[in-house]
mmCIF file with all atom_site columns, C-alpha atoms in Angstrom:
data_model
loop_
_atom_site.group_PDB
_atom_site.id
_atom_site.type_symbol
_atom_site.label_atom_id
_atom_site.label_alt_id
_atom_site.label_comp_id
_atom_site.label_asym_id
_atom_site.label_entity_id
_atom_site.label_seq_id
_atom_site.pdbx_PDB_ins_code
_atom_site.Cartn_x
_atom_site.Cartn_y
_atom_site.Cartn_z
_atom_site.occupancy
_atom_site.B_iso_or_equiv
_atom_site.pdbx_formal_charge
_atom_site.auth_seq_id
_atom_site.auth_comp_id
_atom_site.auth_asym_id
_atom_site.auth_atom_id
_atom_site.pdbx_PDB_model_num
ATOM 1  C CA . ILE A 1 1  ? -0.002  0.001  0.000  1.00 91.00 ? 1  ILE A CA 1
ATOM 2  C CA . TYR A 1 2  ? 2.775   2.399  0.939  1.00 94.00 ? 2  TYR A CA 1
ATOM 3  C CA . LEU A 1 3  ? 4.747   1.882  -2.253 1.00 95.00 ? 3  LEU A CA 1
ATOM 4  C CA . ARG A 1 4  ? 1.653   2.121  -4.404 1.00 96.00 ? 4  ARG A CA 1
ATOM 5  C CA . TYR A 1 5  ? 0.137   5.286  -2.933 1.00 97.00 ? 5  TYR A CA 1
ATOM 6  C CA . TRP A 1 6  ? 2.889   7.275  -1.219 1.00 97.00 ? 6  TRP A CA 1
ATOM 7  C CA . TYR A 1 7  ? 3.910   9.300  -4.276 1.00 97.00 ? 7  TYR A CA 1
ATOM 8  C CA . LYS A 1 8  ? 0.299   10.144 -5.136 1.00 97.00 ? 8  LYS A CA 1
ATOM 9  C CA . LEU A 1 9  ? -0.345  11.398 -1.619 1.00 97.00 ? 9  LEU A CA 1
ATOM 10 C CA . TYR A 1 10 ? 2.925   13.295 -1.619 1.00 98.00 ? 10 TYR A CA 1
ATOM 11 C CA . CYS A 1 11 ? 1.947   15.045 -4.869 1.00 98.00 ? 11 CYS A CA 1
ATOM 12 C CA . ILE A 1 12 ? -1.410  16.096 -3.447 1.00 97.00 ? 12 ILE A CA 1
ATOM 13 C CA . ALA A 1 13 ? 0.243   17.488 -0.328 1.00 97.00 ? 13 ALA A CA 1
ATOM 14 C CA . TYR A 1 14 ? 3.017   19.201 -2.292 1.00 98.00 ? 14 TYR A CA 1
ATOM 15 C CA . ASN A 1 15 ? 0.577   20.843 -4.688 1.00 97.00 ? 15 ASN A CA 1
ATOM 16 C CA . GLN A 1 16 ? -1.300  22.308 -1.740 1.00 96.00 ? 16 GLN A CA 1
ATOM 17 C CA . THR A 1 17 ? 1.621   23.306 0.491  1.00 95.00 ? 17 THR A CA 1
ATOM 18 C CA . GLY A 1 18 ? 4.466   23.952 -1.925 1.00 96.00 ? 18 GLY A CA 1
ATOM 19 C CA . ILE A 1 19 ? 6.905   22.640 0.700  1.00 96.00 ? 19 ILE A CA 1
ATOM 20 C CA . GLN A 1 20 ? 8.664   19.377 -0.149 1.00 97.00 ? 20 GLN A CA 1
ATOM 21 C CA . GLU A 1 21 ? 9.605   18.295 3.360  1.00 97.00 ? 21 GLU A CA 1
ATOM 22 C CA . GLU A 1 22 ? 6.210   19.134 4.788  1.00 97.00 ? 22 GLU A CA 1
ATOM 23 C CA . ALA A 1 23 ? 4.473   17.221 1.999  1.00 97.00 ? 23 ALA A CA 1
ATOM 24 C CA . LYS A 1 24 ? 6.611   14.162 2.755  1.00 97.00 ? 24 LYS A CA 1
ATOM 25 C CA . GLU A 1 25 ? 5.803   14.421 6.447  1.00 97.00 ? 25 GLU A CA 1
ATOM 26 C CA . LEU A 1 26 ? 2.064   14.818 5.817  1.00 97.00 ? 26 LEU A CA 1
ATOM 27 C CA . ALA A 1 27 ? 2.004   11.760 3.548  1.00 97.00 ? 27 ALA A CA 1
ATOM 28 C CA . GLN A 1 28 ? 3.909   9.794  6.179  1.00 97.00 ? 28 GLN A CA 1
ATOM 29 C CA . GLU A 1 29 ? 1.408   10.864 8.850  1.00 96.00 ? 29 GLU A CA 1
ATOM 30 C CA . VAL A 1 30 ? -1.464  9.467  6.800  1.00 97.00 ? 30 VAL A CA 1
ATOM 31 C CA . PHE A 1 31 ? 0.172   6.042  6.619  1.00 97.00 ? 31 PHE A CA 1
ATOM 32 C CA . LEU A 1 32 ? 1.146   6.129  10.282 1.00 96.00 ? 32 LEU A CA 1
ATOM 33 C CA . SER A 1 33 ? -2.422  6.968  11.261 1.00 95.00 ? 33 SER A CA 1
ATOM 34 C CA . LEU A 1 34 ? -3.768  4.188  9.052  1.00 95.00 ? 34 LEU A CA 1
ATOM 35 C CA . TRP A 1 35 ? -1.347  1.696  10.607 1.00 94.00 ? 35 TRP A CA 1
ATOM 36 C CA . LYS A 1 36 ? -2.280  2.692  14.170 1.00 95.00 ? 36 LYS A CA 1
ATOM 37 C CA . ARG A 1 37 ? -5.993  2.344  13.433 1.00 92.00 ? 37 ARG A CA 1
ATOM 38 C CA . ARG A 1 38 ? -5.764  -0.758 11.213 1.00 90.00 ? 38 ARG A CA 1
ATOM 39 C CA . ALA A 1 39 ? -7.789  -2.921 13.599 1.00 91.00 ? 39 ALA A CA 1
ATOM 40 C CA . ASP A 1 40 ? -10.603 -0.373 13.931 1.00 90.00 ? 40 ASP A CA 1
ATOM 41 C CA . VAL A 1 41 ? -10.991 0.790  10.340 1.00 84.00 ? 41 VAL A CA 1
ATOM 42 C CA . GLU A 1 42 ? -12.841 -1.064 7.617  1.00 87.00 ? 42 GLU A CA 1
ATOM 43 C CA . ILE A 1 43 ? -11.892 0.451  4.276  1.00 87.00 ? 43 ILE A CA 1
ATOM 44 C CA . ILE A 1 44 ? -13.710 -0.400 1.098  1.00 91.00 ? 44 ILE A CA 1
ATOM 45 C CA . TYR A 1 45 ? -12.244 2.251  -1.215 1.00 94.00 ? 45 TYR A CA 1
ATOM 46 C CA . LEU A 1 46 ? -8.632  2.590  -0.107 1.00 93.00 ? 46 LEU A CA 1
ATOM 47 C CA . TYR A 1 47 ? -7.536  5.272  -2.579 1.00 94.00 ? 47 TYR A CA 1
ATOM 48 C CA . LEU A 1 48 ? -10.529 7.454  -1.718 1.00 95.00 ? 48 LEU A CA 1
ATOM 49 C CA . TYR A 1 49 ? -9.830  7.012  1.993  1.00 95.00 ? 49 TYR A CA 1
ATOM 50 C CA . LEU A 1 50 ? -6.156  7.925  1.578  1.00 96.00 ? 50 LEU A CA 1
ATOM 51 C CA . THR A 1 51 ? -6.971  10.921 -0.624 1.00 97.00 ? 51 THR A CA 1
ATOM 52 C CA . LEU A 1 52 ? -9.424  12.320 1.907  1.00 97.00 ? 52 LEU A CA 1
ATOM 53 C CA . ALA A 1 53 ? -6.962  11.646 4.708  1.00 97.00 ? 53 ALA A CA 1
ATOM 54 C CA . ILE A 1 54 ? -4.153  13.597 2.997  1.00 98.00 ? 54 ILE A CA 1
ATOM 55 C CA . ILE A 1 55 ? -6.507  16.469 2.216  1.00 97.00 ? 55 ILE A CA 1
ATOM 56 C CA . ASN A 1 56 ? -7.495  16.620 5.882  1.00 97.00 ? 56 ASN A CA 1
ATOM 57 C CA . GLN A 1 57 ? -3.830  16.541 6.901  1.00 96.00 ? 57 GLN A CA 1
ATOM 58 C CA . VAL A 1 58 ? -3.075  19.430 4.555  1.00 97.00 ? 58 VAL A CA 1
ATOM 59 C CA . TYR A 1 59 ? -6.011  21.485 5.842  1.00 96.00 ? 59 TYR A CA 1
ATOM 60 C CA . ASP A 1 60 ? -4.907  20.883 9.433  1.00 94.00 ? 60 ASP A CA 1
ATOM 61 C CA . PHE A 1 61 ? -1.379  21.990 8.481  1.00 93.00 ? 61 PHE A CA 1
ATOM 62 C CA . ILE A 1 62 ? -2.636  25.136 6.766  1.00 91.00 ? 62 ILE A CA 1
ATOM 63 C CA . LYS A 1 63 ? -4.924  26.004 9.680  1.00 89.00 ? 63 LYS A CA 1
ATOM 64 C CA . PHE A 1 64 ? -1.973  26.308 12.041 1.00 73.00 ? 64 PHE A CA 1
#
């Protein structure tokens, strides 16, 4: 999952923030969050879930 989707999530975050390192960190946070909640989350559409998760991460970053 990480290898398949990391670059796509990174691109979304980078397009919104314009900061390479922050985009990498935000993408990493999405996967870390998914891993921590893996027992509690039932995901049917993984790409949609990851896309919404990175968008939420970016909005949280921009808010602060």
